[in-house]
PDB file of C-alpha atoms in Angstrom:
ATOM      1  CA  MET A   9      32.266  -7.974   3.511  1.00  0.00           C
ATOM      2  CA  SER A  10      31.841 -11.776   3.432  1.00  0.00           C
ATOM      3  CA  LYS A  11      28.439 -12.794   2.046  1.00  0.00           C
ATOM      4  CA  LYS A  12      25.640 -13.247   4.801  1.00  0.00           C
ATOM      5  CA  HIS A  13      22.141 -13.913   2.622  1.00  0.00           C
ATOM      6  CA  ASP A  14      21.537 -14.977   0.123  1.00  0.00           C
ATOM      7  CA  ILE A  15      20.896 -12.404  -2.147  1.00  0.00           C
ATOM      8  CA  ILE A  16      20.340 -13.004  -5.722  1.00  0.00           C
ATOM      9  CA  TRP A  17      21.294  -9.654  -7.853  1.00  0.00           C
ATOM     10  CA  LEU A  18      18.928  -9.700 -11.089  1.00  0.00           C
ATOM     11  CA  GLN A  19      20.192  -6.427 -13.884  1.00  0.00           C
ATOM     12  CA  SER A  20      16.301  -5.977 -14.447  1.00  0.00           C
ATOM     13  CA  VAL A  21      13.141  -7.112 -13.617  1.00  0.00           C
ATOM     14  CA  ASP A  22       9.031  -5.743 -14.264  1.00  0.00           C
ATOM     15  CA  SER A  23       8.538  -6.303 -10.452  1.00  0.00           C
ATOM     16  CA  THR A  24      10.858  -7.918  -7.594  1.00  0.00           C
ATOM     17  CA  ASN A  25       7.828  -9.189  -5.950  1.00  0.00           C
ATOM     18  CA  GLU A  26       7.119 -11.052  -9.266  1.00  0.00           C
ATOM     19  CA  GLU A  27      10.190 -12.016 -10.031  1.00  0.00           C
ATOM     20  CA  ALA A  28      10.087 -13.249  -6.885  1.00  0.00           C
ATOM     21  CA  LYS A  29       6.334 -15.344  -6.682  1.00  0.00           C
ATOM     22  CA  ARG A  30       7.288 -16.769 -10.202  1.00  0.00           C
ATOM     23  CA  HIS A  31       9.988 -17.973  -9.235  1.00  0.00           C
ATOM     24  CA  ILE A  32       9.130 -18.920  -5.285  1.00  0.00           C
ATOM     25  CA  SER A  33       9.053 -22.851  -5.670  1.00  0.00           C
ATOM     26  CA  ASP A  34      12.804 -22.805  -6.301  1.00  0.00           C
ATOM     27  CA  ILE A  35      12.897 -20.347  -4.087  1.00  0.00           C
ATOM     28  CA  ASP A  36      14.092 -20.340  -0.052  1.00  0.00           C
ATOM     29  CA  ASN A  37      12.790 -18.954   3.026  1.00  0.00           C
ATOM     30  CA  LEU A  38      14.514 -15.643   3.193  1.00  0.00           C
ATOM     31  CA  SER A  39      15.495 -15.128   0.103  1.00  0.00           C
ATOM     32  CA  VAL A  40      15.606 -12.056  -1.021  1.00  0.00           C
ATOM     33  CA  LEU A  41      16.551 -11.020  -4.985  1.00  0.00           C
ATOM     34  CA  SER A  42      16.623  -7.676  -5.696  1.00  0.00           C
ATOM     35  CA  ALA A  43      16.802  -5.586  -9.005  1.00  0.00           C
ATOM     36  CA  TRP A  44      19.793  -3.109 -10.349  1.00  0.00           C
ATOM     37  CA  GLU A  45      16.139  -1.126 -13.032  1.00  0.00           C
ATOM     38  CA  GLN A  46      12.208  -2.520 -12.450  1.00  0.00           C
ATOM     39  CA  THR A  47      10.506  -1.671 -15.849  1.00  0.00           C
ATOM     40  CA  ALA A  48       7.048  -2.097 -13.835  1.00  0.00           C
ATOM     41  CA  GLY A  49       8.160  -1.632  -9.700  1.00  0.00           C
ATOM     42  CA  ARG A  50       4.907  -0.841  -8.242  1.00  0.00           C
ATOM     43  CA  GLY A  51       3.561   0.100  -5.050  1.00  0.00           C
ATOM     44  CA  GLN A  52       0.540   0.051  -2.237  1.00  0.00           C
ATOM     45  CA  ARG A  53      -3.083   1.102  -4.156  1.00  0.00           C
ATOM     46  CA  GLY A  54      -2.462   0.774  -7.835  1.00  0.00           C
ATOM     47  CA  ASN A  55       0.736   2.817  -7.409  1.00  0.00           C
ATOM     48  CA  THR A  56       3.446   2.754  -9.620  1.00  0.00           C
ATOM     49  CA  TRP A  57       7.183   2.721  -7.754  1.00  0.00           C
ATOM     50  CA  THR A  58       9.651   5.011 -10.565  1.00  0.00           C
ATOM     51  CA  SER A  59      13.928   4.056  -9.440  1.00  0.00           C
ATOM     52  CA  ASN A  60      17.003   6.100 -11.204  1.00  0.00           C
ATOM     53  CA  ALA A  61      18.284   3.213 -12.288  1.00  0.00           C
ATOM     54  CA  GLY A  62      21.231   1.347 -10.563  1.00  0.00           C
ATOM     55  CA  GLU A  63      20.949   4.070  -7.364  1.00  0.00           C
ATOM     56  CA  ASN A  64      18.890   2.882  -4.262  1.00  0.00           C
ATOM     57  CA  LEU A  65      17.798  -0.913  -4.032  1.00  0.00           C
ATOM     58  CA  MET A  66      14.431  -2.574  -4.952  1.00  0.00           C
ATOM     59  CA  PHE A  67      13.771  -6.196  -3.847  1.00  0.00           C
ATOM     60  CA  SER A  68      11.851  -8.475  -2.521  1.00  0.00           C
ATOM     61  CA  ILE A  69      12.136 -11.216   1.173  1.00  0.00           C
ATOM     62  CA  VAL A  70      10.457 -14.483  -0.140  1.00  0.00           C
ATOM     63  CA  LEU A  71       8.899 -15.798   3.389  1.00  0.00           C
ATOM     64  CA  LYS A  72       7.966 -19.587   3.270  1.00  0.00           C
ATOM     65  CA  SER A  73       5.655 -21.248   5.713  1.00  0.00           C
ATOM     66  CA  PRO A  74       5.934 -17.837   8.820  1.00  0.00           C
ATOM     67  CA  ALA A  75       4.919 -18.742  12.374  1.00  0.00           C
ATOM     68  CA  LEU A  76       1.216 -16.599  11.577  1.00  0.00           C
ATOM     69  CA  MET A  77      -1.859 -17.142  12.499  1.00  0.00           C
ATOM     70  CA  ALA A  78      -4.219 -15.061   9.314  1.00  0.00           C
ATOM     71  CA  GLU A  79      -5.263 -12.061  11.903  1.00  0.00           C
ATOM     72  CA  ASP A  80      -1.836 -11.723  12.791  1.00  0.00           C
ATOM     73  CA  HIS A  81      -0.675 -10.651   9.663  1.00  0.00           C
ATOM     74  CA  PHE A  82       0.369  -7.234  10.668  1.00  0.00           C
ATOM     75  CA  ALA A  83       2.754  -8.285  12.273  1.00  0.00           C
ATOM     76  CA  LEU A  84       4.776  -9.127   9.118  1.00  0.00           C
ATOM     77  CA  ASN A  85       4.228  -4.618   8.064  1.00  0.00           C
ATOM     78  CA  GLU A  86       5.350  -4.067  11.734  1.00  0.00           C
ATOM     79  CA  ILE A  87       8.035  -5.807  11.011  1.00  0.00           C
ATOM     80  CA  ALA A  88       9.689  -4.810   7.669  1.00  0.00           C
ATOM     81  CA  ALA A  89       8.804  -1.012   8.847  1.00  0.00           C
ATOM     82  CA  LEU A  90      10.482  -1.349  12.122  1.00  0.00           C
ATOM     83  CA  SER A  91      13.635  -3.485  10.504  1.00  0.00           C
ATOM     84  CA  VAL A  92      14.119   0.482   7.376  1.00  0.00           C
ATOM     85  CA  SER A  93      13.141   2.353  10.151  1.00  0.00           C
ATOM     86  CA  GLU A  94      15.923   0.800  12.710  1.00  0.00           C
ATOM     87  CA  PHE A  95      18.275   0.264   9.950  1.00  0.00           C
ATOM     88  CA  LEU A  96      18.323   4.058   9.244  1.00  0.00           C
ATOM     89  CA  SER A  97      19.198   4.570  12.102  1.00  0.00           C
ATOM     90  CA  THR A  98      22.278   3.065  11.648  1.00  0.00           C
ATOM     91  CA  TYR A  99      23.060   5.898   9.182  1.00  0.00           C
ATOM     92  CA  GLY A 100      21.801   8.844  11.696  1.00  0.00           C
ATOM     93  CA  ILE A 101      19.124   8.780  10.173  1.00  0.00           C
ATOM     94  CA  LYS A 102      16.215   9.389  11.956  1.00  0.00           C
ATOM     95  CA  ALA A 103      13.051   7.590   9.745  1.00  0.00           C
ATOM     96  CA  GLN A 104       9.507   7.162  11.296  1.00  0.00           C
ATOM     97  CA  ILE A 105       6.512   4.798   9.884  1.00  0.00           C
ATOM     98  CA  LYS A 106       4.018   6.466   8.332  1.00  0.00           C
ATOM     99  CA  TRP A 107       0.843   3.861   8.939  1.00  0.00           C
ATOM    100  CA  PRO A 108       0.564   0.976   7.393  1.00  0.00           C
ATOM    101  CA  ASN A 109       3.981   0.776   5.605  1.00  0.00           C
ATOM    102  CA  ASP A 110       5.459   4.491   4.351  1.00  0.00           C
ATOM    103  CA  ILE A 111       8.967   5.575   6.463  1.00  0.00           C
ATOM    104  CA  TYR A 112       8.924   9.272   6.582  1.00  0.00           C
ATOM    105  CA  VAL A 113      12.010  11.320   6.818  1.00  0.00           C
ATOM    106  CA  ASP A 114      10.285  14.499   8.580  1.00  0.00           C
ATOM    107  CA  GLU A 115       7.390  15.140   5.924  1.00  0.00           C
ATOM    108  CA  LYS A 116       9.577  12.884   3.160  1.00  0.00           C
ATOM    109  CA  LYS A 117       8.939   9.387   2.316  1.00  0.00           C
ATOM    110  CA  ILE A 118      12.362   7.449   1.694  1.00  0.00           C
ATOM    111  CA  CYS A 119      10.720   3.718   1.980  1.00  0.00           C
ATOM    112  CA  GLY A 120       7.568   2.555   0.530  1.00  0.00           C
ATOM    113  CA  ILE A 121       6.926  -1.527   1.203  1.00  0.00           C
ATOM    114  CA  LEU A 122       4.452  -3.389  -0.534  1.00  0.00           C
ATOM    115  CA  ILE A 123       3.067  -7.181   1.376  1.00  0.00           C
ATOM    116  CA  GLU A 124       2.107  -9.700  -0.567  1.00  0.00           C
ATOM    117  CA  ASN A 125       0.378 -12.816   1.527  1.00  0.00           C
ATOM    118  CA  SER A 126      -0.708 -16.209   1.066  1.00  0.00           C
ATOM    119  CA  PHE A 127      -2.856 -17.611   3.194  1.00  0.00           C
ATOM    120  CA  ARG A 128      -3.202 -21.776   3.145  1.00  0.00           C
ATOM    121  CA  GLY A 129      -6.631 -21.775   5.853  1.00  0.00           C
ATOM    122  CA  LYS A 130      -6.691 -19.991   8.934  1.00  0.00           C
ATOM    123  CA  SER A 131      -2.214 -20.132   8.984  1.00  0.00           C
ATOM    124  CA  ILE A 132      -0.396 -16.644   6.190  1.00  0.00           C
ATOM    125  CA  SER A 133       2.388 -19.705   4.196  1.00  0.00           C
ATOM    126  CA  SER A 134       4.505 -17.213   1.981  1.00  0.00           C
ATOM    127  CA  SER A 135       4.207 -14.019   2.028  1.00  0.00           C
ATOM    128  CA  ILE A 136       6.450 -11.576  -0.724  1.00  0.00           C
ATOM    129  CA  ILE A 137       8.589  -8.093   1.472  1.00  0.00           C
ATOM    130  CA  GLY A 138       8.884  -6.091  -1.532  1.00  0.00           C
ATOM    131  CA  ILE A 139      10.541  -2.926  -0.244  1.00  0.00           C
ATOM    132  CA  GLY A 140      11.695   0.440  -2.050  1.00  0.00           C
ATOM    133  CA  LEU A 141      14.600   2.161  -0.104  1.00  0.00           C
ATOM    134  CA  ASN A 142      15.843   5.361  -1.672  1.00  0.00           C
ATOM    135  CA  ILE A 143      19.773   5.359  -1.343  1.00  0.00           C
ATOM    136  CA  ASN A 144      21.536   7.332  -3.853  1.00  0.00           C
ATOM    137  CA  GLN A 145      19.169   9.408  -6.105  1.00  0.00           C
ATOM    138  CA  ARG A 146      18.990  13.339  -5.485  1.00  0.00           C
ATOM    139  CA  ASN A 147      16.986  14.256  -8.601  1.00  0.00           C
ATOM    140  CA  PHE A 148      13.588  12.915  -9.063  1.00  0.00           C
ATOM    141  CA  ASN A 149      10.031  12.746 -10.750  1.00  0.00           C
ATOM    142  CA  VAL A 150       8.598  16.135 -10.633  1.00  0.00           C
ATOM    143  CA  ASN A 151       5.025  14.771  -9.674  1.00  0.00           C
ATOM    144  CA  LEU A 152       6.352  12.765  -6.376  1.00  0.00           C
ATOM    145  CA  PRO A 153       5.192  15.425  -3.899  1.00  0.00           C
ATOM    146  CA  ASN A 154       7.304  14.397  -1.234  1.00  0.00           C
ATOM    147  CA  PRO A 155      10.617  11.980  -1.784  1.00  0.00           C
ATOM    148  CA  THR A 156      13.748  11.274  -0.512  1.00  0.00           C
ATOM    149  CA  SER A 157      16.419   9.773   0.188  1.00  0.00           C
ATOM    150  CA  MET A 158      19.503   8.803   2.099  1.00  0.00           C
ATOM    151  CA  VAL A 159      21.529  10.708   0.471  1.00  0.00           C
ATOM    152  CA  LEU A 160      20.098  14.038   0.566  1.00  0.00           C
ATOM    153  CA  CYS A 161      19.795  13.089   4.311  1.00  0.00           C
ATOM    154  CA  ARG A 162      23.028  12.221   5.288  1.00  0.00           C
ATOM    155  CA  ALA A 163      25.873  15.199   5.813  1.00  0.00           C
ATOM    156  CA  GLN A 164      28.780  12.978   3.591  1.00  0.00           C
ATOM    157  CA  ASP A 165      29.428  13.185   1.071  1.00  0.00           C
ATOM    158  CA  GLY A 166      29.139  10.978  -1.339  1.00  0.00           C
ATOM    159  CA  PRO A 167      27.743   7.645  -2.265  1.00  0.00           C
ATOM    160  CA  LEU A 168      26.787   4.396  -0.680  1.00  0.00           C
ATOM    161  CA  ASP A 169      27.339   1.097  -1.328  1.00  0.00           C
ATOM    162  CA  THR A 170      23.350  -0.449  -1.770  1.00  0.00           C
ATOM    163  CA  HIS A 171      25.422  -4.155  -1.594  1.00  0.00           C
ATOM    164  CA  ARG A 172      25.971  -3.035   1.450  1.00  0.00           C
ATOM    165  CA  CYS A 173      23.402  -1.704   2.334  1.00  0.00           C
ATOM    166  CA  LEU A 174      21.345  -4.163   1.610  1.00  0.00           C
ATOM    167  CA  GLU A 175      23.751  -7.013   3.650  1.00  0.00           C
ATOM    168  CA  GLU A 176      23.257  -4.873   6.696  1.00  0.00           C
ATOM    169  CA  PHE A 177      19.999  -4.063   5.727  1.00  0.00           C
ATOM    170  CA  MET A 178      19.178  -7.923   6.632  1.00  0.00           C
ATOM    171  CA  ASP A 179      20.695  -8.404  10.093  1.00  0.00           C
ATOM    172  CA  ILE A 180      18.481  -6.420  11.465  1.00  0.00           C
ATOM    173  CA  PHE A 181      15.924  -7.309   9.767  1.00  0.00           C
ATOM    174  CA  THR A 182      16.231 -11.803   9.839  1.00  0.00           C
ATOM    175  CA  SER A 183      17.087 -10.715  13.648  1.00  0.00           C
ATOM    176  CA  LEU A 184      13.299  -9.239  14.204  1.00  0.00           C
ATOM    177  CA  HIS A 185      12.321 -12.068  12.191  1.00  0.00           C
ATOM    178  CA  ASP A 186      13.425 -15.670  14.354  1.00  0.00           C
ATOM    179  CA  ARG A 187      12.427 -13.063  17.704  1.00  0.00           C
ATOM    180  CA  PHE A 188       9.258 -12.667  17.016  1.00  0.00           C
ATOM    181  CA  LEU A 189       8.565 -15.880  14.086  1.00  0.00           C
ATOM    182  CA  SER A 190       8.261 -18.245  16.445  1.00  0.00           C
ATOM    183  CA  SER A 191       5.592 -20.398  17.471  1.00  0.00           C
ATOM    184  CA  ALA A 192       3.840 -19.003  20.175  1.00  0.00           C
ATOM    185  CA  CYS A 193       5.814 -15.809  20.505  1.00  0.00           C
ATOM    186  CA  ASP A 194       4.578 -12.857  22.325  1.00  0.00           C
ATOM    187  CA  LEU A 195       3.825 -10.365  18.842  1.00  0.00           C
ATOM    188  CA  SER A 196       2.820  -7.204  21.696  1.00  0.00           C
ATOM    189  CA  PRO A 197       6.573  -6.429  22.344  1.00  0.00           C
ATOM    190  CA  LEU A 198       6.698  -6.394  18.570  1.00  0.00           C
ATOM    191  CA  ARG A 199       3.487  -3.721  18.762  1.00  0.00           C
ATOM    192  CA  GLN A 200       5.056  -1.218  21.331  1.00  0.00           C
ATOM    193  CA  ARG A 201       8.006  -0.886  19.356  1.00  0.00           C
ATOM    194  CA  TYR A 202       5.934  -0.360  15.723  1.00  0.00           C
ATOM    195  CA  LEU A 203       4.446   2.555  18.100  1.00  0.00           C
ATOM    196  CA  SER A 204       7.031   4.375  19.330  1.00  0.00           C
ATOM    197  CA  SER A 205       7.991   4.876  15.187  1.00  0.00           C
ATOM    198  CA  LEU A 206       3.825   5.694  14.028  1.00  0.00           C
ATOM    199  CA  TRP A 207       4.199   9.243  12.105  1.00  0.00           C
ATOM    200  CA  ARG A 208       2.355  11.774  13.697  1.00  0.00           C
ATOM    201  CA  LEU A 209       1.135   9.517  16.328  1.00  0.00           C
ATOM    202  CA  GLY A 210      -0.956  11.442  19.447  1.00  0.00           C
ATOM    203  CA  LYS A 211      -0.682  15.025  17.341  1.00  0.00           C
ATOM    204  CA  PRO A 212      -2.886  16.211  16.476  1.00  0.00           C
ATOM    205  CA  SER A 213      -3.462  16.229  11.783  1.00  0.00           C
ATOM    206  CA  ARG A 214      -6.193  16.076   9.584  1.00  0.00           C
ATOM    207  CA  PHE A 215      -6.985  13.589   7.436  1.00  0.00           C
ATOM    208  CA  ILE A 216      -9.444  12.799   3.979  1.00  0.00           C
ATOM    209  CA  ASN A 217     -11.987   9.712   4.916  1.00  0.00           C
ATOM    210  CA  TYR A 218     -12.968   7.690   1.922  1.00  0.00           C
ATOM    211  CA  THR A 219     -14.998   5.215   3.048  1.00  0.00           C
ATOM    212  CA  SER A 220     -17.713   8.084   2.717  1.00  0.00           C
ATOM    213  CA  LEU A 221     -16.663   9.158  -1.294  1.00  0.00           C
ATOM    214  CA  PRO A 222     -18.183   7.721  -4.657  1.00  0.00           C
ATOM    215  CA  ALA A 223     -16.662   5.014  -6.160  1.00  0.00           C
ATOM    216  CA  GLY A 224     -14.184   6.454  -8.220  1.00  0.00           C
ATOM    217  CA  HIS A 225     -13.036   8.209  -5.436  1.00  0.00           C
ATOM    218  CA  LEU A 226     -11.903   5.297  -2.985  1.00  0.00           C
ATOM    219  CA  GLU A 227      -8.140   4.454  -4.413  1.00  0.00           C
ATOM    220  CA  GLY A 228      -7.901   8.691  -4.277  1.00  0.00           C
ATOM    221  CA  PRO A 229      -4.267   9.747  -2.883  1.00  0.00           C
ATOM    222  CA  MET A 230      -3.580   8.299  -0.018  1.00  0.00           C
ATOM    223  CA  ASN A 231      -0.704  12.018   1.238  1.00  0.00           C
ATOM    224  CA  ILE A 232      -3.003  14.739  -0.349  1.00  0.00           C
ATOM    225  CA  ARG A 233      -1.481  18.553  -0.548  1.00  0.00           C
ATOM    226  CA  THR A 234      -3.549  21.179  -0.305  1.00  0.00           C
ATOM    227  CA  GLU A 235      -1.144  24.295  -1.160  1.00  0.00           C
ATOM    228  CA  LYS A 236      -1.596  24.683  -4.892  1.00  0.00           C
ATOM    229  CA  ALA A 237       2.409  23.475  -5.603  1.00  0.00           C
ATOM    230  CA  PRO A 238       3.863  22.041  -9.313  1.00  0.00           C
ATOM    231  CA  ASP A 239       3.663  17.806  -8.222  1.00  0.00           C
ATOM    232  CA  THR A 240       1.934  18.923  -5.705  1.00  0.00           C
ATOM    233  CA  ARG A 241      -2.890  17.336  -5.492  1.00  0.00           C
ATOM    234  CA  ILE A 242      -5.349  19.829  -4.735  1.00  0.00           C
ATOM    235  CA  LEU A 243      -7.932  18.353  -2.750  1.00  0.00           C
ATOM    236  CA  SER A 244     -11.831  17.947  -4.713  1.00  0.00           C
ATOM    237  CA  SER A 245     -14.969  19.708  -3.759  1.00  0.00           C
ATOM    238  CA  ASP A 246     -16.144  16.317  -1.963  1.00  0.00           C
ATOM    239  CA  GLN A 247     -12.690  15.322  -0.707  1.00  0.00           C
ATOM    240  CA  ALA A 248     -13.248  18.580   1.398  1.00  0.00           C
ATOM    241  CA  GLY A 249     -16.228  17.094   2.280  1.00  0.00           C
ATOM    242  CA  ASN A 250     -14.283  13.982   4.148  1.00  0.00           C
ATOM    243  CA  GLU A 251     -12.045  16.098   5.111  1.00  0.00           C
ATOM    244  CA  PHE A 252     -11.889  15.918  10.015  1.00  0.00           C
ATOM    245  CA  PRO A 253      -9.560  17.468  12.086  1.00  0.00           C
ATOM    246  CA  GLY A 254      -7.948  13.973  13.530  1.00  0.00           C
ATOM    247  CA  ILE A 255      -5.458  12.598  16.241  1.00  0.00           C
ATOM    248  CA  ILE A 256      -4.001   8.423  15.560  1.00  0.00           C
ATOM    249  CA  ARG A 257      -4.305   6.506  19.228  1.00  0.00           C
ATOM    250  CA  GLY A 258      -3.001   3.246  18.211  1.00  0.00           C
ATOM    251  CA  LEU A 259      -4.086   0.301  16.192  1.00  0.00           C
ATOM    252  CA  SER A 260      -6.599  -2.619  16.775  1.00  0.00           C
ATOM    253  CA  PRO A 261      -6.024  -5.375  17.571  1.00  0.00           C
ATOM    254  CA  THR A 262      -5.836  -6.548  13.609  1.00  0.00           C
ATOM    255  CA  GLY A 263      -3.141  -3.701  12.621  1.00  0.00           C
ATOM    256  CA  ASN A 264      -6.294  -1.344  11.871  1.00  0.00           C
ATOM    257  CA  LEU A 265      -5.461   2.997  12.345  1.00  0.00           C
ATOM    258  CA  LEU A 266      -7.205   4.314  15.332  1.00  0.00           C
ATOM    259  CA  VAL A 267      -8.299   7.396  14.961  1.00  0.00           C
ATOM    260  CA  GLU A 268     -10.322   9.870  17.229  1.00  0.00           C
ATOM    261  CA  ASP A 269     -12.232  12.794  15.373  1.00  0.00           C
ATOM    262  CA  LEU A 270     -11.290  15.882  17.712  1.00  0.00           C
ATOM    263  CA  SER A 271     -14.716  17.038  15.763  1.00  0.00           C
ATOM    264  CA  THR A 272     -17.380  14.445  17.225  1.00  0.00           C
ATOM    265  CA  GLY A 273     -14.592  13.163  19.920  1.00  0.00           C
ATOM    266  CA  GLN A 274     -15.043   9.862  18.777  1.00  0.00           C
ATOM    267  CA  ILE A 275     -13.214   7.108  18.229  1.00  0.00           C
ATOM    268  CA  ARG A 276     -12.637   5.440  14.564  1.00  0.00           C
ATOM    269  CA  GLU A 277     -10.955   2.260  13.034  1.00  0.00           C
ATOM    270  CA  PHE A 278      -9.470   2.058   9.497  1.00  0.00           C
ATOM    271  CA  GLY A 279      -9.051  -0.587   7.204  1.00  0.00           C
ATOM    272  CA  PHE A 280      -6.483  -0.367   4.163  1.00  0.00           C
ATOM    273  CA  LYS A 281      -7.712   1.857   2.229  1.00  0.00           C
ATOM    274  CA  GLU A 282      -9.520   4.011   4.409  1.00  0.00           C
ATOM    275  CA  ILE A 283      -8.163   6.991   4.959  1.00  0.00           C
ATOM    276  CA  GLY A 284      -5.553   9.969   3.643  1.00  0.00           C
ATOM    277  CA  TYR A 285      -3.837  11.843   5.987  1.00  0.00           C
ATOM    278  CA  ILE A 286      -3.395  16.131   4.373  1.00  0.00           C
ATOM    279  CA  LEU A 287      -0.449  17.065   4.844  1.00  0.00           C
TER     280      LEU A 287
END
């Protein structure tokens, strides 16, 4: 397969996002840094991202001067998450987006996304989109609550070609990028596509409200399991007091999560780090 995209393959780095930051002045727009191994991979909320060397995709996409105002920054989350979801569908894997940008297959996490933006005035000056996608890994750390991979989700045996997978993913990403990141582009169709893939949209679920927890708990897990098992967390008493039943109803214009609180009937708006899911 001929190379279509500017992909830089690295043997070992601390994290591809950090490597992209160090060399951003020398990297072209839409360049990709992908590593065989990350020694200090990062996820959302300060979590680490672990992956067996060579088995998965760990990469960062560099965007320079995307035609986006700061208030529209969530469009980058939508493009990245939809690209992963649509890529997985080409392999017969039905995935959904767990707000803001984790990718789930059923109740298991197959991909995490970390987006770091820089701003100039009211515009986004650059963005680094870090993606960790589980491809061929079959055995995971027992402390991870709910991981899966493409090879575990498919009926066919045998490993997948990670280089080919990244090229195929970038075909989808650049298509969405070119469509929605142009001047004066209407972003509403992008939002509708994102909502159509949103995990638990319209389904009664249980949540944790982190905004009313003591400060030391605001960095708590976004996924909490209530059953007792070696690879799960248990709700503490103060967390349990902030549990509430709700239904995801959509997103605010800036991408915050809108949840109907079934105990009060009110629509509540939550930003990043302010709400957790109980699995």
